[in-house]
Amino acid sequence: MGKLTAPAIAAHKTRDGKEPLVMVTAYDAPGARMASEAGADLILVGDSLAMVVLGYDDTLQVTTDDMCHHTAAVARAKPDCHIVGDMPWMSYHVSPQETVENAAKLMRAGAHSVKLEGGRKRLPMIEQIIDAEIPVMGHIGLTPQSIHAMGGFKVQGKQAEHARKLVQAAKSLAHAGCFAVVLEGVPVRVAEMVTEAVDIPTIGIGAGSHCDGQVLVYHDLLGIEDRFVPKFVRRYADIKGQSVEAIKAYAADVRSGSFPNHDESYHMADEEAEELHLYGAG
Ligand code: KIV
């Protein structure tokens, strides 16, 4: 499909007969190259970085500098994908000026757009970013930056009243000019209602099959992260298992002396070796 721009993504609805958008997270150059070669439409440099790469227990620990560092690594791979830089917690909560400056840092690091979490409450900041010509992707439902306020990683919108609020939130994000919205951890019926209600694409994660696209975390879909597998994850590989086996085989070869072998070593000409031997190494 080629690299999609934010306006092209904004017009991408499956109800118009388009294929669902494919988004995957990546945090470094090799991951970006793999996503690109696999034909992903969008790469999200997600703040899930905190949990799947940096070893934190939640996403609240990463900063704009961390996100820029990893966005730049992804961008250097020049993937044939639209790169979305995730705005971390507290990078868009304090003031409009700081918000726009933080979004600009992600763009200068190589993102083509930014994503931030939250509904109506975030509209003033979203409007400021869009006003600075930076495309914004919304993110509603289970928003991991709000885990303490939500009381944990819990499916959102299970009650009719809350579901209606999510539909309203999506509409207001679309009205403010967001080019797409991530729906995370919501019942299928709610995702379907939101997708019908807005003209921008919905990209689901734990939101069923009615969205205009799907996103999964790289480490989940490849089986690199195996400590907790959420219900909505489909694992397409067991990279952790294969890697552990490969490192075990390497360790066994080192310990038995079979690695490195003759072909895996550098050699000098026989006469040089002889001279070295005659005069001693010193
Ligand atoms: O940070 C992330 O990976 C995300 C996705 C789960 C949508 O925000």
PDB file of C-alpha atoms and ligand atoms in Angstrom:
ATOM      1  CA  MET A   1       0.000   0.000   0.000  1.00  0.00           C
ATOM      2  CA  GLY A   2       3.007   2.346   0.508  1.00  0.00           C
ATOM      3  CA  LYS A   3       3.523   4.780   3.351  1.00  0.00           C
ATOM      4  CA  LEU A   4       0.136   6.134   4.464  1.00  0.00           C
ATOM      5  CA  THR A   5      -0.249   9.797   5.364  1.00  0.00           C
ATOM      6  CA  ALA A   6      -2.494  10.946   8.213  1.00  0.00           C
ATOM      7  CA  PRO A   7      -5.177  12.265   5.769  1.00  0.00           C
ATOM      8  CA  ALA A   8      -5.143   8.951   3.867  1.00  0.00           C
ATOM      9  CA  ILE A   9      -5.548   7.062   7.155  1.00  0.00           C
ATOM     10  CA  ALA A  10      -8.364   9.416   8.219  1.00  0.00           C
ATOM     11  CA  ALA A  11     -10.348   8.358   5.127  1.00  0.00           C
ATOM     12  CA  HIS A  12      -9.770   4.634   5.674  1.00  0.00           C
ATOM     13  CA  LYS A  13     -13.041   3.002   6.772  1.00  0.00           C
ATOM     14  CA  THR A  14     -13.797  -0.704   6.315  1.00  0.00           C
ATOM     15  CA  ARG A  15     -17.448   0.185   5.655  1.00  0.00           C
ATOM     16  CA  ASP A  16     -16.176   1.633   2.346  1.00  0.00           C
ATOM     17  CA  GLY A  17     -14.814  -1.776   1.401  1.00  0.00           C
ATOM     18  CA  LYS A  18     -11.239  -1.081   2.580  1.00  0.00           C
ATOM     19  CA  GLU A  19      -9.132  -3.785   4.260  1.00  0.00           C
ATOM     20  CA  PRO A  20      -8.552  -3.273   8.014  1.00  0.00           C
ATOM     21  CA  LEU A  21      -5.455  -1.224   8.856  1.00  0.00           C
ATOM     22  CA  VAL A  22      -2.547  -3.136  10.373  1.00  0.00           C
ATOM     23  CA  MET A  23      -0.661  -1.424  13.197  1.00  0.00           C
ATOM     24  CA  VAL A  24       2.074  -3.016  15.295  1.00  0.00           C
ATOM     25  CA  THR A  25       4.317  -1.520  17.923  1.00  0.00           C
ATOM     26  CA  ALA A  26       8.083  -1.282  17.440  1.00  0.00           C
ATOM     27  CA  TYR A  27      10.739   0.342  19.575  1.00  0.00           C
ATOM     28  CA  ASP A  28      13.983  -0.020  17.626  1.00  0.00           C
ATOM     29  CA  ALA A  29      15.433  -0.237  14.125  1.00  0.00           C
ATOM     30  CA  PRO A  30      15.337  -4.057  13.699  1.00  0.00           C
ATOM     31  CA  GLY A  31      11.700  -4.148  14.882  1.00  0.00           C
ATOM     32  CA  ALA A  32      10.802  -1.348  12.463  1.00  0.00           C
ATOM     33  CA  ARG A  33      12.499  -3.163   9.550  1.00  0.00           C
ATOM     34  CA  MET A  34      10.572  -6.349  10.362  1.00  0.00           C
ATOM     35  CA  ALA A  35       7.239  -4.523  10.611  1.00  0.00           C
ATOM     36  CA  SER A  36       7.949  -2.787   7.319  1.00  0.00           C
ATOM     37  CA  GLU A  37       9.024  -5.950   5.476  1.00  0.00           C
ATOM     38  CA  ALA A  38       5.889  -7.678   6.806  1.00  0.00           C
ATOM     39  CA  GLY A  39       3.751  -4.939   5.235  1.00  0.00           C
ATOM     40  CA  ALA A  40       2.354  -3.247   8.374  1.00  0.00           C
ATOM     41  CA  ASP A  41       0.574   0.028   7.565  1.00  0.00           C
ATOM     42  CA  LEU A  42       1.450   1.806  10.815  1.00  0.00           C
ATOM     43  CA  ILE A  43       4.135   1.439  13.467  1.00  0.00           C
ATOM     44  CA  LEU A  44       3.264   2.681  16.921  1.00  0.00           C
ATOM     45  CA  VAL A  45       6.251   3.553  19.073  1.00  0.00           C
ATOM     46  CA  GLY A  46       4.075   2.885  22.106  1.00  0.00           C
ATOM     47  CA  ASP A  47       4.698   3.814  25.703  1.00  0.00           C
ATOM     48  CA  SER A  48       4.295   0.046  26.245  1.00  0.00           C
ATOM     49  CA  LEU A  49       8.070   0.486  25.747  1.00  0.00           C
ATOM     50  CA  ALA A  50       8.140   0.931  29.531  1.00  0.00           C
ATOM     51  CA  MET A  51       6.797  -2.560  30.206  1.00  0.00           C
ATOM     52  CA  VAL A  52       7.969  -4.752  27.321  1.00  0.00           C
ATOM     53  CA  VAL A  53      11.454  -3.275  26.774  1.00  0.00           C
ATOM     54  CA  LEU A  54      12.494  -1.333  29.869  1.00  0.00           C
ATOM     55  CA  GLY A  55      11.134  -3.722  32.520  1.00  0.00           C
ATOM     56  CA  TYR A  56       8.767  -1.376  34.387  1.00  0.00           C
ATOM     57  CA  ASP A  57       5.433  -2.575  35.812  1.00  0.00           C
ATOM     58  CA  ASP A  58       3.354   0.106  34.102  1.00  0.00           C
ATOM     59  CA  THR A  59       3.615   2.716  31.348  1.00  0.00           C
ATOM     60  CA  LEU A  60       3.856   5.701  33.698  1.00  0.00           C
ATOM     61  CA  GLN A  61       7.627   5.500  33.993  1.00  0.00           C
ATOM     62  CA  VAL A  62       8.707   6.632  30.510  1.00  0.00           C
ATOM     63  CA  THR A  63       9.469  10.237  29.588  1.00  0.00           C
ATOM     64  CA  THR A  64       9.310  12.228  26.361  1.00  0.00           C
ATOM     65  CA  ASP A  65      13.092  11.804  26.062  1.00  0.00           C
ATOM     66  CA  ASP A  66      12.733   7.997  26.303  1.00  0.00           C
ATOM     67  CA  MET A  67       9.998   8.042  23.654  1.00  0.00           C
ATOM     68  CA  CYS A  68      12.067  10.284  21.350  1.00  0.00           C
ATOM     69  CA  HIS A  69      15.115   8.022  21.734  1.00  0.00           C
ATOM     70  CA  HIS A  70      13.100   5.001  20.545  1.00  0.00           C
ATOM     71  CA  THR A  71      11.088   6.896  17.911  1.00  0.00           C
ATOM     72  CA  ALA A  72      14.375   8.035  16.372  1.00  0.00           C
ATOM     73  CA  ALA A  73      15.669   4.442  16.300  1.00  0.00           C
ATOM     74  CA  VAL A  74      12.495   3.326  14.504  1.00  0.00           C
ATOM     75  CA  ALA A  75      12.670   6.248  12.061  1.00  0.00           C
ATOM     76  CA  ARG A  76      16.340   5.575  11.203  1.00  0.00           C
ATOM     77  CA  ALA A  77      15.257   2.217   9.762  1.00  0.00           C
ATOM     78  CA  LYS A  78      13.144   4.198   7.238  1.00  0.00           C
ATOM     79  CA  PRO A  79      10.226   1.743   7.412  1.00  0.00           C
ATOM     80  CA  ASP A  80       7.607   1.949   4.687  1.00  0.00           C
ATOM     81  CA  CYS A  81       5.012   2.596   7.414  1.00  0.00           C
ATOM     82  CA  HIS A  82       3.350   5.586   9.031  1.00  0.00           C
ATOM     83  CA  ILE A  83       5.147   6.109  12.372  1.00  0.00           C
ATOM     84  CA  VAL A  84       3.015   7.148  15.358  1.00  0.00           C
ATOM     85  CA  GLY A  85       4.903   8.457  18.403  1.00  0.00           C
ATOM     86  CA  ASP A  86       3.120   7.877  21.714  1.00  0.00           C
ATOM     87  CA  MET A  87       2.955  10.825  24.107  1.00  0.00           C
ATOM     88  CA  PRO A  88       3.842   9.565  27.595  1.00  0.00           C
ATOM     89  CA  TRP A  89       2.035  10.337  30.824  1.00  0.00           C
ATOM     90  CA  MET A  90       2.495  13.961  31.970  1.00  0.00           C
ATOM     91  CA  SER A  91       3.745  15.102  28.560  1.00  0.00           C
ATOM     92  CA  TYR A  92       0.316  16.535  27.627  1.00  0.00           C
ATOM     93  CA  HIS A  93      -1.264  17.247  31.015  1.00  0.00           C
ATOM     94  CA  VAL A  94       0.464  20.378  32.288  1.00  0.00           C
ATOM     95  CA  SER A  95       0.145  23.226  29.795  1.00  0.00           C
ATOM     96  CA  PRO A  96      -0.709  23.714  26.112  1.00  0.00           C
ATOM     97  CA  GLN A  97       2.784  25.070  25.442  1.00  0.00           C
ATOM     98  CA  GLU A  98       4.568  22.075  26.997  1.00  0.00           C
ATOM     99  CA  THR A  99       2.157  19.742  25.202  1.00  0.00           C
ATOM    100  CA  VAL A 100       2.913  21.196  21.774  1.00  0.00           C
ATOM    101  CA  GLU A 101       6.654  21.266  22.515  1.00  0.00           C
ATOM    102  CA  ASN A 102       6.589  17.589  23.526  1.00  0.00           C
ATOM    103  CA  ALA A 103       4.596  16.612  20.429  1.00  0.00           C
ATOM    104  CA  ALA A 104       7.101  18.549  18.302  1.00  0.00           C
ATOM    105  CA  LYS A 105      10.007  16.656  19.918  1.00  0.00           C
ATOM    106  CA  LEU A 106       8.430  13.356  18.830  1.00  0.00           C
ATOM    107  CA  MET A 107       7.909  14.693  15.299  1.00  0.00           C
ATOM    108  CA  ARG A 108      11.517  15.896  15.130  1.00  0.00           C
ATOM    109  CA  ALA A 109      12.608  12.422  16.284  1.00  0.00           C
ATOM    110  CA  GLY A 110      10.924  11.011  13.176  1.00  0.00           C
ATOM    111  CA  ALA A 111       7.233  10.408  13.988  1.00  0.00           C
ATOM    112  CA  HIS A 112       4.610  11.261  11.368  1.00  0.00           C
ATOM    113  CA  SER A 113       1.914  11.798  14.010  1.00  0.00           C
ATOM    114  CA  VAL A 114       1.407  11.480  17.766  1.00  0.00           C
ATOM    115  CA  LYS A 115      -1.035   9.516  19.912  1.00  0.00           C
ATOM    116  CA  LEU A 116      -2.399  10.449  23.302  1.00  0.00           C
ATOM    117  CA  GLU A 117      -4.836   8.884  25.735  1.00  0.00           C
ATOM    118  CA  GLY A 118      -8.171  10.242  26.911  1.00  0.00           C
ATOM    119  CA  GLY A 119     -11.482  11.637  25.752  1.00  0.00           C
ATOM    120  CA  ARG A 120     -13.140  15.022  26.124  1.00  0.00           C
ATOM    121  CA  LYS A 121     -10.849  16.105  28.967  1.00  0.00           C
ATOM    122  CA  ARG A 122      -7.930  16.122  26.535  1.00  0.00           C
ATOM    123  CA  LEU A 123      -9.632  18.131  23.780  1.00  0.00           C
ATOM    124  CA  PRO A 124      -7.975  21.506  24.574  1.00  0.00           C
ATOM    125  CA  MET A 125      -4.497  19.911  24.327  1.00  0.00           C
ATOM    126  CA  ILE A 126      -5.433  17.934  21.194  1.00  0.00           C
ATOM    127  CA  GLU A 127      -6.655  21.128  19.526  1.00  0.00           C
ATOM    128  CA  GLN A 128      -3.365  22.883  20.323  1.00  0.00           C
ATOM    129  CA  ILE A 129      -1.316  20.047  18.820  1.00  0.00           C
ATOM    130  CA  ILE A 130      -3.450  19.921  15.683  1.00  0.00           C
ATOM    131  CA  ASP A 131      -3.173  23.709  15.459  1.00  0.00           C
ATOM    132  CA  ALA A 132       0.608  23.228  15.270  1.00  0.00           C
ATOM    133  CA  GLU A 133       0.018  21.029  12.159  1.00  0.00           C
ATOM    134  CA  ILE A 134       0.745  17.783  13.994  1.00  0.00           C
ATOM    135  CA  PRO A 135      -1.704  14.936  13.283  1.00  0.00           C
ATOM    136  CA  VAL A 136      -3.163  13.330  16.427  1.00  0.00           C
ATOM    137  CA  MET A 137      -4.422   9.792  16.999  1.00  0.00           C
ATOM    138  CA  GLY A 138      -6.798   9.460  19.965  1.00  0.00           C
ATOM    139  CA  HIS A 139      -6.912   6.527  22.397  1.00  0.00           C
ATOM    140  CA  ILE A 140      -9.951   5.706  24.549  1.00  0.00           C
ATOM    141  CA  GLY A 141     -11.379   2.795  26.546  1.00  0.00           C
ATOM    142  CA  LEU A 142      -8.764   1.082  28.691  1.00  0.00           C
ATOM    143  CA  THR A 143      -6.115   3.778  28.812  1.00  0.00           C
ATOM    144  CA  PRO A 144      -3.069   2.329  30.613  1.00  0.00           C
ATOM    145  CA  GLN A 145      -1.814   5.758  31.738  1.00  0.00           C
ATOM    146  CA  SER A 146      -4.971   5.920  33.924  1.00  0.00           C
ATOM    147  CA  ILE A 147      -4.525   2.550  35.682  1.00  0.00           C
ATOM    148  CA  HIS A 148      -4.508   4.113  39.135  1.00  0.00           C
ATOM    149  CA  ALA A 149      -7.610   6.192  38.422  1.00  0.00           C
ATOM    150  CA  MET A 150      -9.348   3.180  36.787  1.00  0.00           C
ATOM    151  CA  GLY A 151      -8.308   0.788  39.573  1.00  0.00           C
ATOM    152  CA  GLY A 152      -6.242  -1.496  37.310  1.00  0.00           C
ATOM    153  CA  PHE A 153      -6.179  -2.842  33.757  1.00  0.00           C
ATOM    154  CA  LYS A 154      -9.958  -3.293  33.427  1.00  0.00           C
ATOM    155  CA  VAL A 155     -12.228  -3.621  30.397  1.00  0.00           C
ATOM    156  CA  GLN A 156     -14.096  -0.321  29.971  1.00  0.00           C
ATOM    157  CA  GLY A 157     -17.615   0.467  28.741  1.00  0.00           C
ATOM    158  CA  LYS A 158     -19.373  -2.637  30.041  1.00  0.00           C
ATOM    159  CA  GLN A 159     -22.308  -0.594  31.354  1.00  0.00           C
ATOM    160  CA  ALA A 160     -24.629   1.068  28.818  1.00  0.00           C
ATOM    161  CA  GLU A 161     -24.071   4.518  30.325  1.00  0.00           C
ATOM    162  CA  HIS A 162     -20.288   4.225  30.149  1.00  0.00           C
ATOM    163  CA  ALA A 163     -20.520   2.783  26.617  1.00  0.00           C
ATOM    164  CA  ARG A 164     -22.544   5.820  25.524  1.00  0.00           C
ATOM    165  CA  LYS A 165     -19.839   8.064  26.996  1.00  0.00           C
ATOM    166  CA  LEU A 166     -17.198   6.253  24.933  1.00  0.00           C
ATOM    167  CA  VAL A 167     -19.222   6.835  21.747  1.00  0.00           C
ATOM    168  CA  GLN A 168     -19.486  10.535  22.674  1.00  0.00           C
ATOM    169  CA  ALA A 169     -15.761  10.695  23.420  1.00  0.00           C
ATOM    170  CA  ALA A 170     -14.895   9.178  20.031  1.00  0.00           C
ATOM    171  CA  LYS A 171     -17.208  11.635  18.286  1.00  0.00           C
ATOM    172  CA  SER A 172     -15.614  14.591  20.033  1.00  0.00           C
ATOM    173  CA  LEU A 173     -12.097  13.375  19.163  1.00  0.00           C
ATOM    174  CA  ALA A 174     -13.131  13.039  15.510  1.00  0.00           C
ATOM    175  CA  HIS A 175     -14.756  16.468  15.631  1.00  0.00           C
ATOM    176  CA  ALA A 176     -11.570  17.984  17.086  1.00  0.00           C
ATOM    177  CA  GLY A 177      -9.653  16.655  14.077  1.00  0.00           C
ATOM    178  CA  CYS A 178      -8.033  13.402  15.250  1.00  0.00           C
ATOM    179  CA  PHE A 179      -7.187  11.264  12.206  1.00  0.00           C
ATOM    180  CA  ALA A 180      -7.863   7.914  13.941  1.00  0.00           C
ATOM    181  CA  VAL A 181      -8.699   6.567  17.373  1.00  0.00           C
ATOM    182  CA  VAL A 182      -7.420   3.528  19.241  1.00  0.00           C
ATOM    183  CA  LEU A 183     -10.115   1.598  21.127  1.00  0.00           C
ATOM    184  CA  GLU A 184      -8.543  -0.498  23.846  1.00  0.00           C
ATOM    185  CA  GLY A 185     -10.208  -3.069  26.108  1.00  0.00           C
ATOM    186  CA  VAL A 186     -13.883  -2.498  25.297  1.00  0.00           C
ATOM    187  CA  PRO A 187     -16.698  -4.957  24.527  1.00  0.00           C
ATOM    188  CA  VAL A 188     -17.179  -5.882  20.858  1.00  0.00           C
ATOM    189  CA  ARG A 189     -20.603  -4.200  20.724  1.00  0.00           C
ATOM    190  CA  VAL A 190     -19.181  -0.911  22.009  1.00  0.00           C
ATOM    191  CA  ALA A 191     -16.337  -0.957  19.472  1.00  0.00           C
ATOM    192  CA  GLU A 192     -18.883  -1.642  16.738  1.00  0.00           C
ATOM    193  CA  MET A 193     -21.035   1.312  17.854  1.00  0.00           C
ATOM    194  CA  VAL A 194     -18.053   3.664  17.995  1.00  0.00           C
ATOM    195  CA  THR A 195     -16.830   2.489  14.579  1.00  0.00           C
ATOM    196  CA  GLU A 196     -20.264   3.165  13.092  1.00  0.00           C
ATOM    197  CA  ALA A 197     -20.523   6.549  14.817  1.00  0.00           C
ATOM    198  CA  VAL A 198     -17.327   8.154  13.513  1.00  0.00           C
ATOM    199  CA  ASP A 199     -15.915   8.861  10.052  1.00  0.00           C
ATOM    200  CA  ILE A 200     -12.294   8.325  11.148  1.00  0.00           C
ATOM    201  CA  PRO A 201     -10.892   4.784  11.522  1.00  0.00           C
ATOM    202  CA  THR A 202     -10.998   2.966  14.824  1.00  0.00           C
ATOM    203  CA  ILE A 203      -7.986   0.784  15.587  1.00  0.00           C
ATOM    204  CA  GLY A 204      -8.771  -1.913  18.118  1.00  0.00           C
ATOM    205  CA  ILE A 205      -6.777  -3.774  20.724  1.00  0.00           C
ATOM    206  CA  GLY A 206      -8.949  -6.068  22.814  1.00  0.00           C
ATOM    207  CA  ALA A 207     -11.946  -4.495  21.072  1.00  0.00           C
ATOM    208  CA  GLY A 208     -13.122  -7.268  18.726  1.00  0.00           C
ATOM    209  CA  SER A 209     -13.237  -7.498  14.956  1.00  0.00           C
ATOM    210  CA  HIS A 210     -15.519  -4.601  13.990  1.00  0.00           C
ATOM    211  CA  CYS A 211     -12.848  -1.908  14.125  1.00  0.00           C
ATOM    212  CA  ASP A 212     -11.267  -0.373  11.012  1.00  0.00           C
ATOM    213  CA  GLY A 213      -7.881  -1.742  12.036  1.00  0.00           C
ATOM    214  CA  GLN A 214      -6.050  -3.700  14.708  1.00  0.00           C
ATOM    215  CA  VAL A 215      -2.939  -3.093  16.770  1.00  0.00           C
ATOM    216  CA  LEU A 216      -0.891  -5.558  18.790  1.00  0.00           C
ATOM    217  CA  VAL A 217       2.236  -5.133  20.867  1.00  0.00           C
ATOM    218  CA  TYR A 218       5.265  -6.585  19.037  1.00  0.00           C
ATOM    219  CA  HIS A 219       6.473  -8.573  22.045  1.00  0.00           C
ATOM    220  CA  ASP A 220       3.009 -10.129  22.567  1.00  0.00           C
ATOM    221  CA  LEU A 221       2.386 -11.207  18.986  1.00  0.00           C
ATOM    222  CA  LEU A 222       5.897 -12.609  18.585  1.00  0.00           C
ATOM    223  CA  GLY A 223       5.878 -14.417  21.928  1.00  0.00           C
ATOM    224  CA  ILE A 224       8.836 -12.466  23.303  1.00  0.00           C
ATOM    225  CA  GLU A 225       6.801 -11.465  26.381  1.00  0.00           C
ATOM    226  CA  ASP A 226       5.386 -14.662  27.896  1.00  0.00           C
ATOM    227  CA  ARG A 227       4.848 -13.773  31.562  1.00  0.00           C
ATOM    228  CA  PHE A 228       1.274 -12.609  30.972  1.00  0.00           C
ATOM    229  CA  VAL A 229      -0.729 -13.175  27.814  1.00  0.00           C
ATOM    230  CA  PRO A 230      -3.934 -11.096  27.705  1.00  0.00           C
ATOM    231  CA  LYS A 231      -7.078 -12.764  26.278  1.00  0.00           C
ATOM    232  CA  PHE A 232      -7.026 -10.574  23.172  1.00  0.00           C
ATOM    233  CA  VAL A 233      -3.477 -11.500  22.111  1.00  0.00           C
ATOM    234  CA  ARG A 234      -2.889 -14.035  19.360  1.00  0.00           C
ATOM    235  CA  ARG A 235       0.687 -15.286  19.431  1.00  0.00           C
ATOM    236  CA  TYR A 236       2.159 -15.870  15.994  1.00  0.00           C
ATOM    237  CA  ALA A 237       5.587 -17.097  17.128  1.00  0.00           C
ATOM    238  CA  ASP A 238       7.486 -18.289  20.179  1.00  0.00           C
ATOM    239  CA  ILE A 239      10.535 -16.076  19.822  1.00  0.00           C
ATOM    240  CA  LYS A 240      11.318 -16.217  23.539  1.00  0.00           C
ATOM    241  CA  GLY A 241      11.238 -20.024  23.562  1.00  0.00           C
ATOM    242  CA  GLN A 242      13.366 -20.240  20.412  1.00  0.00           C
ATOM    243  CA  SER A 243      15.825 -17.665  21.762  1.00  0.00           C
ATOM    244  CA  VAL A 244      16.260 -19.504  25.078  1.00  0.00           C
ATOM    245  CA  GLU A 245      16.929 -22.753  23.167  1.00  0.00           C
ATOM    246  CA  ALA A 246      19.429 -20.988  20.873  1.00  0.00           C
ATOM    247  CA  ILE A 247      21.326 -19.421  23.807  1.00  0.00           C
ATOM    248  CA  LYS A 248      21.358 -22.820  25.593  1.00  0.00           C
ATOM    249  CA  ALA A 249      22.908 -24.408  22.465  1.00  0.00           C
ATOM    250  CA  TYR A 250      25.536 -21.620  22.317  1.00  0.00           C
ATOM    251  CA  ALA A 251      26.346 -22.107  26.035  1.00  0.00           C
ATOM    252  CA  ALA A 252      26.738 -25.867  25.539  1.00  0.00           C
ATOM    253  CA  ASP A 253      29.090 -25.307  22.552  1.00  0.00           C
ATOM    254  CA  VAL A 254      31.238 -22.814  24.506  1.00  0.00           C
ATOM    255  CA  ARG A 255      31.458 -25.172  27.502  1.00  0.00           C
ATOM    256  CA  SER A 256      32.327 -28.209  25.360  1.00  0.00           C
ATOM    257  CA  GLY A 257      34.976 -26.247  23.413  1.00  0.00           C
ATOM    258  CA  SER A 258      33.214 -26.784  20.061  1.00  0.00           C
ATOM    259  CA  PHE A 259      32.663 -23.024  19.596  1.00  0.00           C
ATOM    260  CA  PRO A 260      34.435 -21.297  17.945  1.00  0.00           C
ATOM    261  CA  ASN A 261      35.776 -23.784  15.374  1.00  0.00           C
ATOM    262  CA  HIS A 262      38.541 -23.321  12.778  1.00  0.00           C
ATOM    263  CA  ASP A 263      36.243 -21.621  10.226  1.00  0.00           C
ATOM    264  CA  GLU A 264      34.883 -19.236  12.847  1.00  0.00           C
ATOM    265  CA  SER A 265      38.401 -17.967  13.749  1.00  0.00           C
ATOM    266  CA  TYR A 266      40.978 -15.659  12.087  1.00  0.00           C
ATOM    267  CA  HIS A 267      44.323 -17.092  10.989  1.00  0.00           C
ATOM    268  CA  MET A 268      47.782 -15.759  10.036  1.00  0.00           C
ATOM    269  CA  ALA A 269      50.075 -17.045   7.289  1.00  0.00           C
ATOM    270  CA  ASP A 270      52.202 -20.070   8.365  1.00  0.00           C
ATOM    271  CA  GLU A 271      55.532 -18.211   7.888  1.00  0.00           C
ATOM    272  CA  GLU A 272      54.308 -15.340  10.121  1.00  0.00           C
ATOM    273  CA  ALA A 273      53.220 -17.840  12.745  1.00  0.00           C
ATOM    274  CA  GLU A 274      56.634 -19.535  12.547  1.00  0.00           C
ATOM    275  CA  GLU A 275      58.456 -16.187  12.978  1.00  0.00           C
ATOM    276  CA  LEU A 276      56.266 -15.354  15.934  1.00  0.00           C
ATOM    277  CA  HIS A 277      57.142 -18.719  17.464  1.00  0.00           C
ATOM    278  CA  LEU A 278      60.940 -18.300  16.763  1.00  0.00           C
ATOM    279  CA  TYR A 279      61.263 -14.861  18.396  1.00  0.00           C
ATOM    280  CA  GLY A 280      58.617 -15.264  21.063  1.00  0.00           C
ATOM    281  CA  ALA A 281      55.478 -13.177  21.425  1.00  0.00           C
ATOM    282  CA  GLY A 282      57.170 -10.272  23.314  1.00  0.00           C
TER     283      GLY A 282
HETATM  284  O1  KIV B   1       1.711   1.778  24.072  1.00  0.00           O
HETATM  285  C1  KIV B   1       1.102   0.989  23.358  1.00  0.00           C
HETATM  286  O2  KIV B   1       1.627  -0.054  22.921  1.00  0.00           O
HETATM  287  C2  KIV B   1      -0.292   1.292  23.049  1.00  0.00           C
HETATM  288  C3  KIV B   1      -1.090   0.232  22.365  1.00  0.00           C
HETATM  289  C4  KIV B   1      -1.458  -0.820  23.340  1.00  0.00           C
HETATM  290  C5  KIV B   1      -2.265   0.797  21.664  1.00  0.00           C
HETATM  291  O3  KIV B   1      -0.758   2.342  23.360  1.00  0.00           O
END
